[in-house]
Coordinates of C-alpha atoms and ligand atoms in Angstrom, one line a residue:
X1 CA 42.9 49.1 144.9
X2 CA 45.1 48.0 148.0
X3 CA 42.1 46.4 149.8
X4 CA 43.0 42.7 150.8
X5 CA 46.6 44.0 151.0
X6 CA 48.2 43.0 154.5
X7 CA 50.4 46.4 155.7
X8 CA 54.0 45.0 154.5
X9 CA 52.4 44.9 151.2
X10 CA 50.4 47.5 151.2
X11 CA 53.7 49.7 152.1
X12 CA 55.8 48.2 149.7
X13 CA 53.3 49.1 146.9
X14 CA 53.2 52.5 147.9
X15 CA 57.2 52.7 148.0
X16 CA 56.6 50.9 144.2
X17 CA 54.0 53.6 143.2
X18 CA 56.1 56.4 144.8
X19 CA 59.3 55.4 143.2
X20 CA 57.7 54.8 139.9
X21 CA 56.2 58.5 140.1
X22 CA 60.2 59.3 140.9
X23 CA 61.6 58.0 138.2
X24 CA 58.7 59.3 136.2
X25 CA 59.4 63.1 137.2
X26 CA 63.0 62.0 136.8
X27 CA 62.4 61.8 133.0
X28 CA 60.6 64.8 132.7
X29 CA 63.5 66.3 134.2
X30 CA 65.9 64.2 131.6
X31 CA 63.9 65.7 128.5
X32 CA 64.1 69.3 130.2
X33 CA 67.7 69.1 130.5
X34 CA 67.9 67.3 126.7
X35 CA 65.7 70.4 126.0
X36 CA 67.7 72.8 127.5
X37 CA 71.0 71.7 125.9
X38 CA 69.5 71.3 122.3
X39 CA 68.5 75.5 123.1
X40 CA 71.9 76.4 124.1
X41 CA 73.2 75.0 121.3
X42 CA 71.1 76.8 118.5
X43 CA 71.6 79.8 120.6
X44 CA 75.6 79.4 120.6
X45 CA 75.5 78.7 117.3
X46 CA 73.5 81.6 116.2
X47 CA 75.9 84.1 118.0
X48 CA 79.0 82.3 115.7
X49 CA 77.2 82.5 112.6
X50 CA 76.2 85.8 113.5
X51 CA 79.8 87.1 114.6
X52 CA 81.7 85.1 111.6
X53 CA 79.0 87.2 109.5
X54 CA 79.5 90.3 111.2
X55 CA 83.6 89.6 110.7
X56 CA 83.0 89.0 106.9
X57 CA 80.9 92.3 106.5
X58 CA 83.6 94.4 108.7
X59 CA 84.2 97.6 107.5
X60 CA 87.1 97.9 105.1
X61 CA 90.0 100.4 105.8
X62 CA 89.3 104.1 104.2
X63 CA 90.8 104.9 101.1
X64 CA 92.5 108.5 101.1
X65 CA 91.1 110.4 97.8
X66 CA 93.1 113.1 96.8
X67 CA 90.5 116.1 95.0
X68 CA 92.7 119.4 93.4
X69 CA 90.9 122.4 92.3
X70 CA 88.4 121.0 94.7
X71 CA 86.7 124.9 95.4
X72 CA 85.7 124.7 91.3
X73 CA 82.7 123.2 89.9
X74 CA 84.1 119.4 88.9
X75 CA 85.4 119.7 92.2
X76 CA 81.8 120.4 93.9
X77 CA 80.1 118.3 91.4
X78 CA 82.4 115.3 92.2
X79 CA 82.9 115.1 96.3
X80 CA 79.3 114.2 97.5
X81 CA 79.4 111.4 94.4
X82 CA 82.7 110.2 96.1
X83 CA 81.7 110.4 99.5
X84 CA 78.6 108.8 98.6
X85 CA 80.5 105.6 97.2
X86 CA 79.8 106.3 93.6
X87 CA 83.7 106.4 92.8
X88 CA 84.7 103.3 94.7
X89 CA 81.8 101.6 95.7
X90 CA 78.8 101.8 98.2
X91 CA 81.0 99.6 100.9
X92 CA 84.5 101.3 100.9
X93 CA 84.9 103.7 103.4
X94 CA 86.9 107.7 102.1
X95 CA 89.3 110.2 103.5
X96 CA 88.8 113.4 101.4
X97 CA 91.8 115.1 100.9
X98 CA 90.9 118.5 99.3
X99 CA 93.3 120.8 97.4
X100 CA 93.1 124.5 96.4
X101 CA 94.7 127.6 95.9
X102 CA 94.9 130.3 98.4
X103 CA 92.6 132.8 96.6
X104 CA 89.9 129.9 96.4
X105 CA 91.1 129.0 100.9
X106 CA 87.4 130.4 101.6
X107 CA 85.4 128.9 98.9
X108 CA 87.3 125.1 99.9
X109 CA 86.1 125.8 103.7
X110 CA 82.6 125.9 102.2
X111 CA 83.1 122.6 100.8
X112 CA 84.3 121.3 103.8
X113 CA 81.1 122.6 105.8
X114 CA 78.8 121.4 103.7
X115 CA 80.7 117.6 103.1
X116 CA 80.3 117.4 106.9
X117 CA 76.7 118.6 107.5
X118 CA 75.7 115.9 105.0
X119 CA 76.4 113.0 107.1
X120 CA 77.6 110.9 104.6
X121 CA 78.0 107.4 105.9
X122 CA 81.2 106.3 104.1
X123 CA 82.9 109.9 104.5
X124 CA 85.4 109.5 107.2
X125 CA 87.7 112.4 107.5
X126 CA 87.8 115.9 105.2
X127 CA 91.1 117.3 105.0
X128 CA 90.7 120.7 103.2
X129 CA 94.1 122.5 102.3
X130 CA 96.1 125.0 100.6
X131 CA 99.0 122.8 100.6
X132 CA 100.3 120.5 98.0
X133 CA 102.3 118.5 100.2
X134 CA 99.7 117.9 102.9
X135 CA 97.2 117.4 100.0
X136 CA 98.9 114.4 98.7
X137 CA 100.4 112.6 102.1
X138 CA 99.6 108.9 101.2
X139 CA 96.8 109.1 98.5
X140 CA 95.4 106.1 97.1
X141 CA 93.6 107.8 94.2
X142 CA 94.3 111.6 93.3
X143 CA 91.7 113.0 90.9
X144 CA 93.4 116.2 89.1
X145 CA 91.2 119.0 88.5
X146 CA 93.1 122.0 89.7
X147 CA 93.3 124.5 86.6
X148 CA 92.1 126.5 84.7
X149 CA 88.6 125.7 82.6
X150 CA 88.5 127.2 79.2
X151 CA 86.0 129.7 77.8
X152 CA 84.3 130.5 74.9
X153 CA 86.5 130.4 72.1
X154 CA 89.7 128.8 73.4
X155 CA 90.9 125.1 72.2
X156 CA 91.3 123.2 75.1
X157 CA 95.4 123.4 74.0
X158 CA 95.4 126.9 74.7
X159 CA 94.9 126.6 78.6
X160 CA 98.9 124.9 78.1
X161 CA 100.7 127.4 79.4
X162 CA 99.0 128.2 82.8
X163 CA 98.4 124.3 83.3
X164 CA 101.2 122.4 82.1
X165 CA 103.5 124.3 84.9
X166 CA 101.0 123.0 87.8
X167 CA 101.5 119.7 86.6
X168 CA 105.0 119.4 86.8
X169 CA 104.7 121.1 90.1
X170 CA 102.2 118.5 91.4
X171 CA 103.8 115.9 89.8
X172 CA 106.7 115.7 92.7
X173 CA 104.2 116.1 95.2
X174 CA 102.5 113.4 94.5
X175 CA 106.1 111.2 93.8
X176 CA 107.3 112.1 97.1
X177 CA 104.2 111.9 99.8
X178 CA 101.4 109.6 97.9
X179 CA 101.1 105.8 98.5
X180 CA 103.5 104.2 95.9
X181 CA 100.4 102.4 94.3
X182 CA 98.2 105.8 93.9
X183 CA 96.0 105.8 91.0
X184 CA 96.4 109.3 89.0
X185 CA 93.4 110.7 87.0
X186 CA 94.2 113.8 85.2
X187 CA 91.0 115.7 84.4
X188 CA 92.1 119.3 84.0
X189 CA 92.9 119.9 80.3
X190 CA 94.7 119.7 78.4
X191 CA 94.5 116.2 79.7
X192 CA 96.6 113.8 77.6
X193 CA 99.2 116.4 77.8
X194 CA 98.6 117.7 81.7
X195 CA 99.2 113.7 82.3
X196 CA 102.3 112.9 80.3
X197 CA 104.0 115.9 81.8
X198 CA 102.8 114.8 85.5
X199 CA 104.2 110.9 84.1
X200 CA 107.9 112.8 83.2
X201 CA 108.2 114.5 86.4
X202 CA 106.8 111.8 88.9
X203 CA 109.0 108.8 87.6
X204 CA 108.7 106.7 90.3
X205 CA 105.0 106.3 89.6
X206 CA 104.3 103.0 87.6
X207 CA 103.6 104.6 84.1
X208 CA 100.2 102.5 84.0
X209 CA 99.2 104.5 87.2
X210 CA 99.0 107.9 85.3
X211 CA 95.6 107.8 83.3
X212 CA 93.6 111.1 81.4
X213 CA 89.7 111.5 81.3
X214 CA 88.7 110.6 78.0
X215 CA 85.6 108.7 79.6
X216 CA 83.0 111.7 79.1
X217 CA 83.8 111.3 75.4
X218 CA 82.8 108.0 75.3
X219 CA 79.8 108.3 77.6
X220 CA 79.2 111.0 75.1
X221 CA 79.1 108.6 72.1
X222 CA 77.1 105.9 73.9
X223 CA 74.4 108.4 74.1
X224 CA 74.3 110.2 71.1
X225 CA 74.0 106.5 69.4
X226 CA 71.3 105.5 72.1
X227 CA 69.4 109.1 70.9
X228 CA 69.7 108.3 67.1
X229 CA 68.6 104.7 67.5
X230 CA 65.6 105.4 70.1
X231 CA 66.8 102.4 72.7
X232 CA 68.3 102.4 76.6
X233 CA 71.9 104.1 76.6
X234 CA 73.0 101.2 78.6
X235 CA 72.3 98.6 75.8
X236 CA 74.8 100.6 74.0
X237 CA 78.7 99.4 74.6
X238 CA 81.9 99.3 73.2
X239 CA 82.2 102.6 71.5
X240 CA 85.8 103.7 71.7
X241 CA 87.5 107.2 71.7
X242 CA 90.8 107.1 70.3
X243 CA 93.5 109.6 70.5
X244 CA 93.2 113.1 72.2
X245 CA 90.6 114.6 74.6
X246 CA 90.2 117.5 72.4
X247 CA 88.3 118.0 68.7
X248 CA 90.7 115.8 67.0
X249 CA 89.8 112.9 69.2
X250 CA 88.4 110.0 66.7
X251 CA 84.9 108.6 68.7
X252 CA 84.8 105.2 66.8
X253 CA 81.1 103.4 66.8
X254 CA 82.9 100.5 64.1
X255 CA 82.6 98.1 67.0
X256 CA 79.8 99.3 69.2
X257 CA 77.2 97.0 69.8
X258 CA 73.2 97.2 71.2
X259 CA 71.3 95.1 73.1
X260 CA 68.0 93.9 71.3
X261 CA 65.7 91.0 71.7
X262 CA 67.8 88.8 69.3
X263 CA 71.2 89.6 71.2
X264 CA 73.8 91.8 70.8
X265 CA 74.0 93.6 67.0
X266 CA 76.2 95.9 65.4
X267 CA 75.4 99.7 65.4
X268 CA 77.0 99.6 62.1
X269 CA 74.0 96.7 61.5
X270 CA 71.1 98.9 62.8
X271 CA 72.0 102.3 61.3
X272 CA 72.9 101.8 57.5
X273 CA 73.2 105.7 57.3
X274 CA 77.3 105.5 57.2
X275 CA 76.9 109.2 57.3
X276 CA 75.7 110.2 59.8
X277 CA 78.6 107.7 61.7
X278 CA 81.3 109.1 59.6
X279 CA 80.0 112.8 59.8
X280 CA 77.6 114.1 62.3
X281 CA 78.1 111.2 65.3
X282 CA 82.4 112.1 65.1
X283 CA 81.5 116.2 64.8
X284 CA 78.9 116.1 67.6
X285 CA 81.3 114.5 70.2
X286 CA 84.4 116.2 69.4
X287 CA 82.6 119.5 69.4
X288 CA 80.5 118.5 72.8
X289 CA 82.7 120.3 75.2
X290 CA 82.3 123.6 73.5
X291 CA 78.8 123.3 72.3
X292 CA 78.5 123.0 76.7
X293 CA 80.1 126.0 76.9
X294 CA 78.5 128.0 74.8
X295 CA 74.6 126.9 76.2
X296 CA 76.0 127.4 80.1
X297 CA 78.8 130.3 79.9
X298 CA 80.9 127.9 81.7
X299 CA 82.6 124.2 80.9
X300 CA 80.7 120.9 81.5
X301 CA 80.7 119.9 85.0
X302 CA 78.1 117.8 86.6
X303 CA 78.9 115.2 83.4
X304 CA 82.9 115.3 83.9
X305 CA 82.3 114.6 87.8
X306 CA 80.2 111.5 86.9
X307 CA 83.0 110.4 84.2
X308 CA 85.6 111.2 86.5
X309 CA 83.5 108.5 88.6
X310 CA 83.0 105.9 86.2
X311 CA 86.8 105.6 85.2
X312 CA 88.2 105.6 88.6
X313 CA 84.8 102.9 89.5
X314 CA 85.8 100.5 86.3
X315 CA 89.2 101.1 87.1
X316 CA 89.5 100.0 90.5
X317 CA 86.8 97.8 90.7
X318 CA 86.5 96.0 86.8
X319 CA 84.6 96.3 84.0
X320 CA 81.7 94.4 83.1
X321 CA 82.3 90.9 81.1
X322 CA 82.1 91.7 77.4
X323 CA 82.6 95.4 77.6
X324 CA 85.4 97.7 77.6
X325 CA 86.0 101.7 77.7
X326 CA 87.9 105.0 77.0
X327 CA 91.1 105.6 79.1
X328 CA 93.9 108.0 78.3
X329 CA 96.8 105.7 78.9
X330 CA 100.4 105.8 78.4
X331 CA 101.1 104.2 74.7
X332 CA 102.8 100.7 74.8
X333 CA 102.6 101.0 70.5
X334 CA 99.4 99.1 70.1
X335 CA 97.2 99.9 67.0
X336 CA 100.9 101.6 65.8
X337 CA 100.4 104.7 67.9
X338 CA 103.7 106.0 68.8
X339 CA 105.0 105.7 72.0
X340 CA 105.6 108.2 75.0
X341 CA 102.2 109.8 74.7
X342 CA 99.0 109.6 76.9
X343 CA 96.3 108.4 73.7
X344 CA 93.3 107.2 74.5
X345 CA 92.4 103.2 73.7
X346 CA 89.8 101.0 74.5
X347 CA 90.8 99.2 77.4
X348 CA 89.5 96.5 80.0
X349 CA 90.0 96.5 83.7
X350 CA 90.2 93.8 86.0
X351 CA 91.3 93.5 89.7
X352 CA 92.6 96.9 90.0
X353 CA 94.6 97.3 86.2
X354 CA 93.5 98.2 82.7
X355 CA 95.0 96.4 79.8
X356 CA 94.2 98.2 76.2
X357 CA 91.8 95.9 74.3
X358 CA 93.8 94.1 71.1
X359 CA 93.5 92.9 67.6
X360 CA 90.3 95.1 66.7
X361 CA 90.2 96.0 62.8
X362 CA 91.4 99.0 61.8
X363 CA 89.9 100.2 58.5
X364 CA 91.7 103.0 56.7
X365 CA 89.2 105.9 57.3
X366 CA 90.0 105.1 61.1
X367 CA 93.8 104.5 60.6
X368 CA 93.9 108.0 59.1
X369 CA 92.0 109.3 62.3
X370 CA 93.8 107.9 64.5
X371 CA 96.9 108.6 63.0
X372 CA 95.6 112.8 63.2
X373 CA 94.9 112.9 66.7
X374 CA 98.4 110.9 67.7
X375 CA 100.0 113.6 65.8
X376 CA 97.7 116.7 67.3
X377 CA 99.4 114.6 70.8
X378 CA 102.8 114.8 70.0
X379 CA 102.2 118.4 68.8
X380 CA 101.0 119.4 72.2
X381 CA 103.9 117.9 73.9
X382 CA 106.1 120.3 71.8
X383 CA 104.6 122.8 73.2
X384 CA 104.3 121.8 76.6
X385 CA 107.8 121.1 76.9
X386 CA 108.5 124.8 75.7
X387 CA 105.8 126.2 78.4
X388 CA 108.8 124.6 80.9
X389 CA 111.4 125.8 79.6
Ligands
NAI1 N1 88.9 115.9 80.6 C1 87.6 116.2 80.6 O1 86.8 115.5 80.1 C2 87.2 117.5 81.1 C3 88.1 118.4 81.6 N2 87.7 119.6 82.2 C4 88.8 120.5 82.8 O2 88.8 120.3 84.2 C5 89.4 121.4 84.8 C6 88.5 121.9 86.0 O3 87.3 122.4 85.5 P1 86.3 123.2 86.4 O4 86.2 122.5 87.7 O5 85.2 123.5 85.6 O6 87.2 124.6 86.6 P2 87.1 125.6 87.8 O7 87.8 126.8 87.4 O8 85.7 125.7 88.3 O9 87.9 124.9 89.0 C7 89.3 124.8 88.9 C8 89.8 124.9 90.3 O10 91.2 124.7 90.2 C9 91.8 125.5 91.1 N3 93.2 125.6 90.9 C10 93.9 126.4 90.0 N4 95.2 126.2 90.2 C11 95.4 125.3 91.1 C12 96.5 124.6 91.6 N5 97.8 124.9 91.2 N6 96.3 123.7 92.5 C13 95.1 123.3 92.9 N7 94.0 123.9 92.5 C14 94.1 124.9 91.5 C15 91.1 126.8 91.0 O11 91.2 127.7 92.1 C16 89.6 126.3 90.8 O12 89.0 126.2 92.1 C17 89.6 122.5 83.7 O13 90.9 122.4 83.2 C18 88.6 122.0 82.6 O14 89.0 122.4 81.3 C19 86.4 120.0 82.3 C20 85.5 119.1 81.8 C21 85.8 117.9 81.2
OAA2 O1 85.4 121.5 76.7 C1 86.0 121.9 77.7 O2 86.8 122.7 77.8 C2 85.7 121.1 78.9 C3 85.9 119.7 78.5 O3 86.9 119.2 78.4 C4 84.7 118.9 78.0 O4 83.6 119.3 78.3 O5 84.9 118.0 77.3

């Protein structure tokens, strides 16, 4: 290829050739370093998105739940479904605080023991106590279960005079040592009346932060209307229990719906039996409790654990669009229930509150129902008041 070249020439077109293979390698180098950049970059990038991730899924700050009567069978029922973020959710980290009485020191140890050998993820700390003080040091949510169940026999009223005196008692606990915003679920009965009393003695307590279980009542009523009509019990909603957690409650289906192909109908609409809605549906819930008793020789507990759950869940964390529930809540006068008594309404929850659902109908078989069980309410808080005295 060089031949007829003289020397000068042929050198100078080797310096070309070399030079041009320079420059060549030079570009190879160019792309590698273009390369390497454009590698750097997706790999910085990945670590940010990665980190901002890993900062948006960071684990939120433990809530302290306060469990009393936590050695009895709610109590046992109820802590693995809160340490397994059934209460407050699968992502929200729990402090167990666990209250019973001396006699029952042993039996809470147990708990303890076994809460820690099942690993739960979300379960942070178990606090297991005798004392009331140390019990309630800044709560976020105390679920009240410490009583006494009743047995075969007894209206739920008759358990006043042994439990109305612990609620006062606890009552001051919890105004002096839990978190100003603590949400109160009183589940020992009598409930409305336990709840009102623990309201009067714990003033500083927002009034809409002292609530009673009436939610096993309506979980009740969803599924006896789910057996009757053969479907799911979740495409059953919007029952309502008004009034007392005891057999002069008033479990309402007027308004309930179910979910079938062609939308959402009224139960009213698919079971044309008013009888059995008027008669057996009201008997079989109000009597539920005691028909529990009477099968198992002791009171419902695996079902009032999972209530217990569902209220404090919709509570905290909302309920679903279109649907509301049964809460024991301090009367405001709605549906012209009197005042100054824990009733239970329909209500909805949203970001953190429950506001009782308005303007339903009232017919005058249900006015005269729920008239009964607000007076059965204000009965019991006769008596209460002279178990204090
Ligand atoms: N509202 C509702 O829907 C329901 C309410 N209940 C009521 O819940 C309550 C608890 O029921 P169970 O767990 O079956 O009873 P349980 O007798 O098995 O447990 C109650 C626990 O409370 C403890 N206790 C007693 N006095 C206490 C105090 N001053 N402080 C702390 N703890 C104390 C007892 O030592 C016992 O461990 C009962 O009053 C029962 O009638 C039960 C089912 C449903
Ligand atoms: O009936 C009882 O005493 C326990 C209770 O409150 C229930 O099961 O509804």
């Amino acid at each position: 290829m060089l031949e007829g070249l003289d020397s000068f020439e042929k050198k100078s077109t080797r310096n070309c050739v070399f030079i041009s293979l320079v420059f060549e390698k030079m570009e190879y180098l160019v792309l590698l370093q273009n390369g390497l950049v454009v590698l750097l970059t997706i790999a910085f990038s990945w670590k940010l998105i990665t980190y901002m991730w890993g900062s948006l899924k960071m684990e939120k700050e433990p809530m302290k739940v306060l469990v009393t009567g936590a050695a009895g069978q709610i109590g046992y029922a109820i802590a693995p479904m809160i340490a397994r973020g059934i209460m407050l959710g699968p992502d929200q980290p729990v402090i167990l605080h666990l209250l019973d009485i001396a006699p029952a020191a042993e039996a809470l140890k147990g708990v303890k023991m076994e809460l820690l050998d099942a690993a739960f993820p979300l379960l942070k700390e178990v606090h297991a106590t005798t004392d009331v003080t140390e019990a309630c040091k800044d709560v976020n949510i105390a679920i009240m279960l410490g009583g006494f169940p009743r047995k075969e026999g007894m209206e739920r009223k008759d358990m006043m005079s042994k439990n109305v005196p612990i609620y006062k008692e606890q009552a001051s606990a919890l105004e002096e040592h839990a978190a100003s915003d603590c949400k109160v679920l009183v589940v020992a009965n009598p409930a409305n009346t336990n709840a009102l009393i623990l309201k009067e003695f714990a003033p500083s307590i927002p009034e809409k932060n002292i609530t009673c279980l009436t939610r096993l009542d309506h979980n009740r009523a969803l599924s006896q209307i789910a057996e009757r009509l053969k479907v799911y019990v979740t495409d059953v909603k919007n029952v309502i229990i008004w009034g007392n957690h005891s057999s002069s409650q008033y479990p309402d289906a007027n308004h309930a719906t179910v979910a079938t192909t062609n939308g959402e109908r009224p139960v009213k609409e698919l079971d044309t039996n008013d009888h059995w809605l008027k008669n057996e549906f009201i008997n079989t819930v109000q009597q539920r409790g005691a028909a529990i008793i009477k099968a198992r020789k002791a009171s419902s507990a695996l079902s009032a654990a999972s209530a217990a759950c569902d209220h404090m869940h919709d509570w905290v964390l909302g309920t679903p669009k279109g649907t509301w529930v049964s809460m024991g809540v301090y009367s405001d006068g709605s549906y012209e229930i009197p005042k100054d008594i824990i009733y239970s309404f329909p209500v909805k929850c949203e970001k953190g509150k429950w506001s009782i659902v308005k303007g339903l109908k009232i017919d005058e078989f249900s006015r005269a129902k729920m008239d009964a069980t607000a007076k059965d309410l204000i009965d019991e808080k006769e008596v209460a008041h002279s178990c204090l005295n």
